[in-house]
Every structure is written in structure tokens, then in C-alpha cells.
Coordinates of C-alpha atoms in Angstrom, one line a residue:
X1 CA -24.0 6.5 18.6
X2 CA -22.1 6.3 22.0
X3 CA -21.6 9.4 22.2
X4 CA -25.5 10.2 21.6
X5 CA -26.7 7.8 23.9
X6 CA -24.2 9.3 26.3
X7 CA -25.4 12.6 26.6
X8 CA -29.2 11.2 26.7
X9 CA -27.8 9.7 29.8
X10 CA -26.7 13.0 31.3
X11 CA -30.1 14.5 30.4
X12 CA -32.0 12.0 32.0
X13 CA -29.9 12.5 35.2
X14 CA -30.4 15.8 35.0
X15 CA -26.5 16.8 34.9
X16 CA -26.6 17.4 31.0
X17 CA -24.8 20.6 30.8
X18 CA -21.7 18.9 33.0
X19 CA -21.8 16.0 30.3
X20 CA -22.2 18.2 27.4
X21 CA -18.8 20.3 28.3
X22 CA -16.8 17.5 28.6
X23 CA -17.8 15.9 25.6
X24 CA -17.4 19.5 23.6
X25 CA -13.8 19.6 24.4
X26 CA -13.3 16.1 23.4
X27 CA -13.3 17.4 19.2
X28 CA -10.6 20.0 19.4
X29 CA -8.0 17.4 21.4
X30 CA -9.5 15.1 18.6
X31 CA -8.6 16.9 16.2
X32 CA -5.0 18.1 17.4
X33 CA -4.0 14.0 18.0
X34 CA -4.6 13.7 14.4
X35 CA -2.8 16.5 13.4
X36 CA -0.1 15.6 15.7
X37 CA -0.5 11.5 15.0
X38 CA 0.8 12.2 11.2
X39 CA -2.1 13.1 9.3
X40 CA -0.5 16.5 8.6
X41 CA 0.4 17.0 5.2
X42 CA 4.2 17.7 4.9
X43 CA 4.9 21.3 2.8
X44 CA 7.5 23.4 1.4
X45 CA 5.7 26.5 2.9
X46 CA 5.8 28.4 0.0
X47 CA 9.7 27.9 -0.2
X48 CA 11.4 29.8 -3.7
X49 CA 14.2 27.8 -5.0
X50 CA 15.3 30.9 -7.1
X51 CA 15.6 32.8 -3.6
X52 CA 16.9 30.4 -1.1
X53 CA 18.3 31.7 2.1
X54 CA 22.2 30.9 2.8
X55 CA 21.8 27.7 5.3
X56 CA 19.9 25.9 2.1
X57 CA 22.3 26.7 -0.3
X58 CA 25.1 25.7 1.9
X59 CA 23.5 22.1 2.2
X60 CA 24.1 22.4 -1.9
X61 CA 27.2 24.1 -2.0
X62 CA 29.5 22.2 0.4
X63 CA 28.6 18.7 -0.2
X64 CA 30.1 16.1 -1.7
X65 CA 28.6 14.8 -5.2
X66 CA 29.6 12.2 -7.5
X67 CA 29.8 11.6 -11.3
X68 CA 29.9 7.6 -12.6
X69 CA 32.9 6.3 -14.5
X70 CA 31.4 5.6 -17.5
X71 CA 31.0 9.5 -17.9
X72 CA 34.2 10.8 -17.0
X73 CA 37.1 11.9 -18.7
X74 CA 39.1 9.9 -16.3
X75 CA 37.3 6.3 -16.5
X76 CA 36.7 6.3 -12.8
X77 CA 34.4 7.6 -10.3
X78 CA 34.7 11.3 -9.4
X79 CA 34.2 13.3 -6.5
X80 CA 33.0 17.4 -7.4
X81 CA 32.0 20.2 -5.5
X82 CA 29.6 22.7 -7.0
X83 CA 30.8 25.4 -3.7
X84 CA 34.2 26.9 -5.7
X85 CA 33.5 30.4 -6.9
X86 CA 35.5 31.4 -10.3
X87 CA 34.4 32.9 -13.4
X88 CA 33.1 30.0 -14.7
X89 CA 29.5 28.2 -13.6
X90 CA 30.3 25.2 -11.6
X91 CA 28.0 23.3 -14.0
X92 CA 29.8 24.5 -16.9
X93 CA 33.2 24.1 -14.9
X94 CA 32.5 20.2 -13.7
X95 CA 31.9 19.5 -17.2
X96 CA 35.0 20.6 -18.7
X97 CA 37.2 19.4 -16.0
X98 CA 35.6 15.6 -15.7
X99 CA 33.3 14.5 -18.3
X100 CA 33.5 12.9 -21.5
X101 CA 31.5 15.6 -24.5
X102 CA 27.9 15.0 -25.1
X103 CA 27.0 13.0 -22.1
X104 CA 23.9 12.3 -20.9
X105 CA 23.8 10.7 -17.0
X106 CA 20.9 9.9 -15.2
X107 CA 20.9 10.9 -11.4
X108 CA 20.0 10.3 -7.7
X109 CA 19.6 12.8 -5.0
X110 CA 20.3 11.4 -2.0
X111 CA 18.8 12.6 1.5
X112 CA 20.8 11.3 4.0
X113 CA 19.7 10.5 7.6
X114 CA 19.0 12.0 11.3
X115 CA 23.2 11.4 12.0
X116 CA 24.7 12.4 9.1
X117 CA 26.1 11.3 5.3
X118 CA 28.2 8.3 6.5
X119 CA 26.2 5.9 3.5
X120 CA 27.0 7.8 1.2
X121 CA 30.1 7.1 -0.5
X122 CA 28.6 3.7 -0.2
X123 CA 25.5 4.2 -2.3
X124 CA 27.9 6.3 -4.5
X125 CA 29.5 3.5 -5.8
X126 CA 26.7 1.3 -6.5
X127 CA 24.6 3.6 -8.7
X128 CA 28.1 4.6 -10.3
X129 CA 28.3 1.2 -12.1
X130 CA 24.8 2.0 -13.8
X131 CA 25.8 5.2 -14.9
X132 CA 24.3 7.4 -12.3
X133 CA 25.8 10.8 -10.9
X134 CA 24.8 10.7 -7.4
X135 CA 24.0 14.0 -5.6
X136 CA 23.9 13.7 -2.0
X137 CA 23.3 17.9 -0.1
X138 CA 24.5 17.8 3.1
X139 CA 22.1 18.9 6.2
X140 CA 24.4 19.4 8.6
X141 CA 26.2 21.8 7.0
X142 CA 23.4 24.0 7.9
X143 CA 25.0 26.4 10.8
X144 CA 23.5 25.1 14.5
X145 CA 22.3 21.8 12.4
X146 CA 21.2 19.9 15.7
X147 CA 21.1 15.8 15.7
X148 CA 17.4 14.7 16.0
X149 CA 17.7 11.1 16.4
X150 CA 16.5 8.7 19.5
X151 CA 13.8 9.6 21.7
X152 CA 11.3 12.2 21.7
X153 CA 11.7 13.4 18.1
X154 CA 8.5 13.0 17.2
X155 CA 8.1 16.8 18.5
X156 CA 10.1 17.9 15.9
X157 CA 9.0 16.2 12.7
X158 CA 7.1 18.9 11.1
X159 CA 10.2 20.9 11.4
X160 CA 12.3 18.2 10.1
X161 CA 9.9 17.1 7.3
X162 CA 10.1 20.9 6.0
X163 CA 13.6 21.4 6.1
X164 CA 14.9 18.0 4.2
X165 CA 11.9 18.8 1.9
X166 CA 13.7 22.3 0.8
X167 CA 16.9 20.9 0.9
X168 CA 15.5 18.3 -2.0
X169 CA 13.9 21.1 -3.8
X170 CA 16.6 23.1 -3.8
X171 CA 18.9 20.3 -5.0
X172 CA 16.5 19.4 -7.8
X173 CA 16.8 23.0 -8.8
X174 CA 20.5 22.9 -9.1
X175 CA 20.5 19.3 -10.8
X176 CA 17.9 21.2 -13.4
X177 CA 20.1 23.3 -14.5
X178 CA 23.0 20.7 -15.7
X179 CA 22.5 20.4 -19.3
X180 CA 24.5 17.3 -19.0
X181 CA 22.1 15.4 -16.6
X182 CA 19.3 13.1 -18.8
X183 CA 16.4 15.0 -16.8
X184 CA 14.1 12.5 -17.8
X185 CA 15.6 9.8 -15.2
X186 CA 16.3 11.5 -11.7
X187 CA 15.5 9.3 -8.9
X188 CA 14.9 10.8 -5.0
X189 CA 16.0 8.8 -2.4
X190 CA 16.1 8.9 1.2
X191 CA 17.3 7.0 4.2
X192 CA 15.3 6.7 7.8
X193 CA 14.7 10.6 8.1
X194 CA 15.7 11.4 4.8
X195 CA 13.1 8.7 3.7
X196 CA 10.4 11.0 6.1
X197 CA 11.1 13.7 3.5
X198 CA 11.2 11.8 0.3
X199 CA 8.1 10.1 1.0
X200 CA 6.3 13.1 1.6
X201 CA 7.9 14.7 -1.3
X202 CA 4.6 15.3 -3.7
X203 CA 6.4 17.4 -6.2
X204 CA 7.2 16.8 -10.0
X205 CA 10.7 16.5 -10.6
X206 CA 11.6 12.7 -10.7
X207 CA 10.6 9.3 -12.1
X208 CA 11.1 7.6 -9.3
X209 CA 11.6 7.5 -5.7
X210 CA 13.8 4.4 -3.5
X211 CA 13.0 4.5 0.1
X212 CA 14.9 3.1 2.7
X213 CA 13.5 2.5 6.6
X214 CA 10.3 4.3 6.7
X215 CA 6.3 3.6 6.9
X216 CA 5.5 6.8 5.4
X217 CA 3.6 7.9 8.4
X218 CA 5.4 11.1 8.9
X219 CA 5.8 10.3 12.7
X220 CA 8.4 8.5 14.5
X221 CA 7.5 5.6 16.5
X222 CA 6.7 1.8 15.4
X223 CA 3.5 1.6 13.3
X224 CA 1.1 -1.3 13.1
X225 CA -0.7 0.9 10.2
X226 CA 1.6 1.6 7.0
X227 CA 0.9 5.0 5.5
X228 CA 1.5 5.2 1.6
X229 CA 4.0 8.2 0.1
X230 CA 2.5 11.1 -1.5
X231 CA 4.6 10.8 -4.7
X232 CA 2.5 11.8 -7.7
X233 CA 0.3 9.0 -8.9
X234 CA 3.0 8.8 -12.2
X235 CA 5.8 8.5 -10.1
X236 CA 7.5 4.7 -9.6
X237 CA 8.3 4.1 -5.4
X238 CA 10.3 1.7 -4.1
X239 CA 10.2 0.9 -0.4
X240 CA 13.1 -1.3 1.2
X241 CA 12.6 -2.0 5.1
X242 CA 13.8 -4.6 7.2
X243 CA 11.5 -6.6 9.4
X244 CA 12.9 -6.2 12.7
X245 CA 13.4 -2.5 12.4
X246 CA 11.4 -1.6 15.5
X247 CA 10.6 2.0 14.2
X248 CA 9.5 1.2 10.6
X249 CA 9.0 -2.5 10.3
X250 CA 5.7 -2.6 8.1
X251 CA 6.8 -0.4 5.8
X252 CA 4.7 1.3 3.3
X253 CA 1.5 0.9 1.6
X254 CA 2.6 1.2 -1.9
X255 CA -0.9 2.0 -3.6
X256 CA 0.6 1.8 -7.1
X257 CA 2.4 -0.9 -9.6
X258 CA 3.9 1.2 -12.4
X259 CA 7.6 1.4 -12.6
X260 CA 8.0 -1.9 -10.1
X261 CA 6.5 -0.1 -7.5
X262 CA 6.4 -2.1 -4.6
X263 CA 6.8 -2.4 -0.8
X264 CA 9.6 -4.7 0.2
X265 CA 10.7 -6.0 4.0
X266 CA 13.8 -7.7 4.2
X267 CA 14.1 -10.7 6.3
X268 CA 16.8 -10.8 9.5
X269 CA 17.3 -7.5 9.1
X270 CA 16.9 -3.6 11.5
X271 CA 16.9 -0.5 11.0
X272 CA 19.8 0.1 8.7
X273 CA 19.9 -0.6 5.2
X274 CA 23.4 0.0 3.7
X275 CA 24.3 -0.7 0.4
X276 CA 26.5 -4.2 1.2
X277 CA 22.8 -5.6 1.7
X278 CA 22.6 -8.0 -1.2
X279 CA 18.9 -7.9 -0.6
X280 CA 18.3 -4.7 -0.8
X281 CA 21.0 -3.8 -3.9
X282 CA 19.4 -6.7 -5.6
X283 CA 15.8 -5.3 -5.4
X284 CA 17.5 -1.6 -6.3
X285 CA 18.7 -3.0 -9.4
X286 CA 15.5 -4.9 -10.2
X287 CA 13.8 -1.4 -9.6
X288 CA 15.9 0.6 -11.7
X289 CA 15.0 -1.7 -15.5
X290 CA 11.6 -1.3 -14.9
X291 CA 11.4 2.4 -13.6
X292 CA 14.1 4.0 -15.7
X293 CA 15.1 1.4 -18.6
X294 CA 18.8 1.2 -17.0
X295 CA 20.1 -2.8 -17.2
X296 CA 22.1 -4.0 -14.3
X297 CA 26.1 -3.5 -15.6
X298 CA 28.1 -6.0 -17.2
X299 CA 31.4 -7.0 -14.9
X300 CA 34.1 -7.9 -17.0
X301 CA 35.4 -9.9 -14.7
X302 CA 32.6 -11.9 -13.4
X303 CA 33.3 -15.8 -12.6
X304 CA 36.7 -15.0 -13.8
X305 CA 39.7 -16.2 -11.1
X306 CA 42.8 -13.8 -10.6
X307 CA 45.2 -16.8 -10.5
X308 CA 43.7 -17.8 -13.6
X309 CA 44.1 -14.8 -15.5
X310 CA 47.5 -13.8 -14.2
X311 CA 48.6 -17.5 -15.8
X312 CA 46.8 -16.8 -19.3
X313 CA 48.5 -13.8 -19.6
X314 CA 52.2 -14.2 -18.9
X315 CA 51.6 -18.0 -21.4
X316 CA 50.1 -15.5 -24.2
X317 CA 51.6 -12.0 -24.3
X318 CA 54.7 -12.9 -21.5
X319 CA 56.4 -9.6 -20.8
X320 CA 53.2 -7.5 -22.0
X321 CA 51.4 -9.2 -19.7
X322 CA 51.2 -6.1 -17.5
X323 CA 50.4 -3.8 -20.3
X324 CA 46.8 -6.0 -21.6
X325 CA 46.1 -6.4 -17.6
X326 CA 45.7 -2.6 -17.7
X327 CA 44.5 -2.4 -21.0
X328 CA 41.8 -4.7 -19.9
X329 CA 41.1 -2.5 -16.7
X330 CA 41.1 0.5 -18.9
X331 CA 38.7 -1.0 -20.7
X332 CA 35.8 -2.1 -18.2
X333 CA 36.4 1.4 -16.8
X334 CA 35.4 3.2 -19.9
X335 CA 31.6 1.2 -20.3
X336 CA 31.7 2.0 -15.9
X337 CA 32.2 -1.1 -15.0
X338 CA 33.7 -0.6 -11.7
X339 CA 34.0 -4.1 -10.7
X340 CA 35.9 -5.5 -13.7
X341 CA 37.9 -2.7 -13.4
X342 CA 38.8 -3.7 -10.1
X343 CA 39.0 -7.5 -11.0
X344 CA 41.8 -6.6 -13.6
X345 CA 43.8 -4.0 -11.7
X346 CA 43.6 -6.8 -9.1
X347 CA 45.3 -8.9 -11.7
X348 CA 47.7 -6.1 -12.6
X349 CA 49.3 -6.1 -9.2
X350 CA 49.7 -10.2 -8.9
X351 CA 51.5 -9.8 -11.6
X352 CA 53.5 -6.6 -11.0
X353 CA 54.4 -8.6 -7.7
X354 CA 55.9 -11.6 -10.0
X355 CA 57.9 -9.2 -12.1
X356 CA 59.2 -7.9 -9.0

């Protein structure tokens, strides 16, 4: 109506051709603010995971991924490479080398953020003790791999938003193939940018997505307005934020409720979200019974003292006190409980020191 009555104005005065051109070439630079302002739809432009040129594989081939405890041959978390060339299909290879026959592990591919992998062992180790393997491609092992982080990245988020998106494609892909990977629980998840690219991610694949540090706007800069992700309408999202991250602070609109879907901003805390944030590992555990049926693990040492124990031992089994201390660790190993394993390895050496 403004803009009607405008131009009547300009008519009236007689200068209605001058008024007319200026309003005309309001629509295109309309139109290119909202493409530019985040409305454009993030895509994998017509990427072919069965073809994938060399920089996308290497993001694949020379990271570092990670199989849970309860899995592996050796009770503890391990640390494989799906890069080494032999005879042999790394998938095949992995699982004769480190895994227990017939298994079955749920998984999480991991897209790191603009800096780099340095949360990753991190997050490792937490979805290790509830029996996930943890696949983490690394985008900086693309050749030239620039850092796009601070100001004026905004310019480059379409390019960004396509390349973390094939890199996640291309991993899914891979993790398909493992016949030893329950298919029916992978999880995305992302960190700040790598949150950009899983919450644009609109592709079947997983049952759930975790997002950490993002409004799903698919722009960089603090948001009053939330977007939502464009995770299909089956798919459970988690989004974890803090409140005084001054990029992402509102988080997400989560438009959905299945799987514990939900939208959640932590208090007293930025930008990032590790995983020593009891928050945030709390509401990730909460999030992973009602997405994917997996219960938090049992710790075989929980409310347990060292002191304590050491003393029960040596009164009960005296000079094979040692050998049930590492029975016991052997033990919470095998079920992937990674912190009773700890607790009685922990016990183990108090009393390794007493013998000594």
C-alpha cells in the first residue's frame, strides 16, 4: 500500500517516470538480500558419492575414526584409519583387526568446526561408552583448506554450506557400506560450522541429528529470528546452544517433537560447547533413549571410593588383590563401560603402589 500510494504521489507531481525507476530496481536488490540474508536453500549440487573427486575422499580417507569398547576385540576404545591401501577392504580389514564377530554399533558422523577437529577425541569418548563408533572426516585435509572463521564469512557460506554438506554425504556413503554398523541408528552431528551443514542437511540417511552452536539460519551473524533445520520431517534434532553465544544465541526453531526433538540454550554459557559441559552431555544422553532406544551406560564404579575398594580387596583375596582389581576393569571394559574401567584400573595402581 506504501509503495502504491507512493507512486500516486509521483504521478500527481508529475515526475512519475523518475519515481517509477527507482522503485523498479528496488525488487531485484529485494530479492538478492534475501537470497544473500539466508533464505537460500543449502544443496549438494548434484554431487555423486560413487564418483567423488580426490579432496572429498581425502576428508574420508585420512581422518581419524573411532570404534567403542564394548565392540572391540581389545575392550577399549580404538582409533582406525580407513586411508591404508592392501588387498583387503578397509571395512573388511577394521573388522578383522578390532572387532568382536557379529557386531552391530550404532554410529555418529561428526562435522567438525571452522578451526579444525580439536573436539573430537572429546566427543569420541563420550558416545564410546554408549556403544557408538564415531566417524569424524576431516575438512582440512582438503589441499589449500583455508580457515573461515571471524569476520566477514558470511561471503563464503554458500561455499562452505556445499562443501561440509559433500563431505557428510560422502561419509554416510562410506559408513553404508560397513556391514558391521546397525544402519538403522546413525546420528549427524555438527559443531558451529559443521552445525551450518548438518542443519541444512535434508537428506535420508540418519535418525537423528545433534546440533551444537547454530540458529539454523545458514548465515553468520547473531539472529533475533531462529530458523528451523531442514532435516526430513521423520528425522529426531537436537539443538544445544548457549545463551551468551553472540553468533547463535536463540538457537533453533525446532518445529517437531518426535525422537525428543527439541531446542535447548544452556545457561552461563558461549559459543563453545565441548563435551565436559555437563549440560549439554546430560541433554545428549537424554536425546539418545528417546531418538535411538540406547540407555545411558552403567559405570561399575559409580559412588564407589578407591580407598575403599583398595581396603576390601587386600581384607578378601590379599595377594590377588591385583589380579580381581583387573579382572574387575576387564570386566566393565567388555559391556564399554569406560568409566568403571577407569575407576578399577585406578584402584589397580593404589594398590600396585602398596605392593611396591
Amino acid at each position: 500500500a506504501d509503495m502504491t500510494n507512493g507512486i500516486i504521489d509521483e504521478l500527481r507531481k508529475g515526475n512519475w517516470m523518475d519515481g517509477f525507476m527507482k522503485r523498479l530496481l528496488v525488487f531485484p536488490v529485494l530479492i538478492l538480500s534475501l537470497f544473500l540474508g539466508g533464505l537460500a536453500i543449502p544443496t549438494a549440487d548434484a554431487f555423486d558419492v560413487n564418483d567423488p573427486p580426490p579432496e572429498v575422499v581425502a576428508t574420508w580417507e585420512g581422518a581419524h575414526h573411532f570404534l567403542p569398547g564394548s565392540a572391540t576385540l581389545s575392550g577399549t576404545m580404538e582409533q582406525v584409519s580407513f586411508g591404508q591401501k592392501g588387498p583387503m577392504e578397509p571395512g573388511k580389514r577394521i573388522a578383522r583387526d578390532y572387532l568382536k564377530p557379529g557386531v552391530k554399533i550404532p554410529a555418529v558422523i561428526y562435522l567438525h568446526n571452522c578451526s579444525g577437529s580439536q573436539h573430537v577425541n572429546g566427543w569420541a569418548e563420550f558416545f564410546s561408552e554408549f556403544g557408538f563408533a564415531f566417524f569424524a572426516p576431516n575438512s582440512f585435509l582438503r589441499p589449500g583448506r583455508k580457515i573461515y572463521c571471524g569476520r566477514g564469512i558470511s561471503r563464503t557460506i554458500d561455499y562452505r554450506m556445499k562443501m561440509r554438506t559433500r563431505e557428510a554425504l560422502y561419509a554416510l556413503h562410506q559408513v553404508k557400506k560397513l556391514p558391521w554398523i546397525d544402519q538403522k541408528r546413525l546420528i549427524l552431528m555438527g559443531f558451529s560450522e559443521g552445525a551450518f551443514a548438518a542443519s541444512g542437511f535434508h537428506y535420508d540417511g540418519f535418525i537423528a541429528h545433534i546440533l551444537l552452536a547454530t540458529a539454523c539460519r545458514f548465515t553468520h551473524g547473531f539472529s533475533k529470528t531462529p530458523g528451523s533445520p531442514l532435516a526430513p520431517s521423520g528425522v529426531a534434532v537436537l539443538n544445544i546452544v548457549g545463551k551468551k553465544d553472540r553468533w547463535y544465541g536463540t538457537g533453533c526453531n525446532i518445529r517437531r517433537d518426535n525422537g525428543g526433538s527439541k531446542n535447548i540454550q544452556l545457561e552461563n554459557t558461549g559459543h563453545v560447547i565441548n563435551s565436559d559441559h555437563p549440560e549439554a552431555v546430560a541433554a545428549i544422553s537424554k536425546f539418545l533413549e528417546a531418538c535411538c532406544g540406547i540407555a545411558p551406560p552403567k559405570n561399575a564404579g559409580e559412588g564407589l571410593d578407591v580407598s575403599t575398594e583398595v581396603m576390601k580387596l587386600l581384607k578378601e583375596f590379599d595377594s590377588m588383590a591385583t589380579f580381581f582389581a583387573q579382572m574387575r576393569a576387564d570386566d566393565a571394559a567388555s559391556k564399554g563401560d569406560e568409566k568403571g574401567k577407569k575407576f578399577w584400573l585406578n584402584v589397580l595402581e593404589e594398590l600396585e603402589k602398596l605392593r611396591n
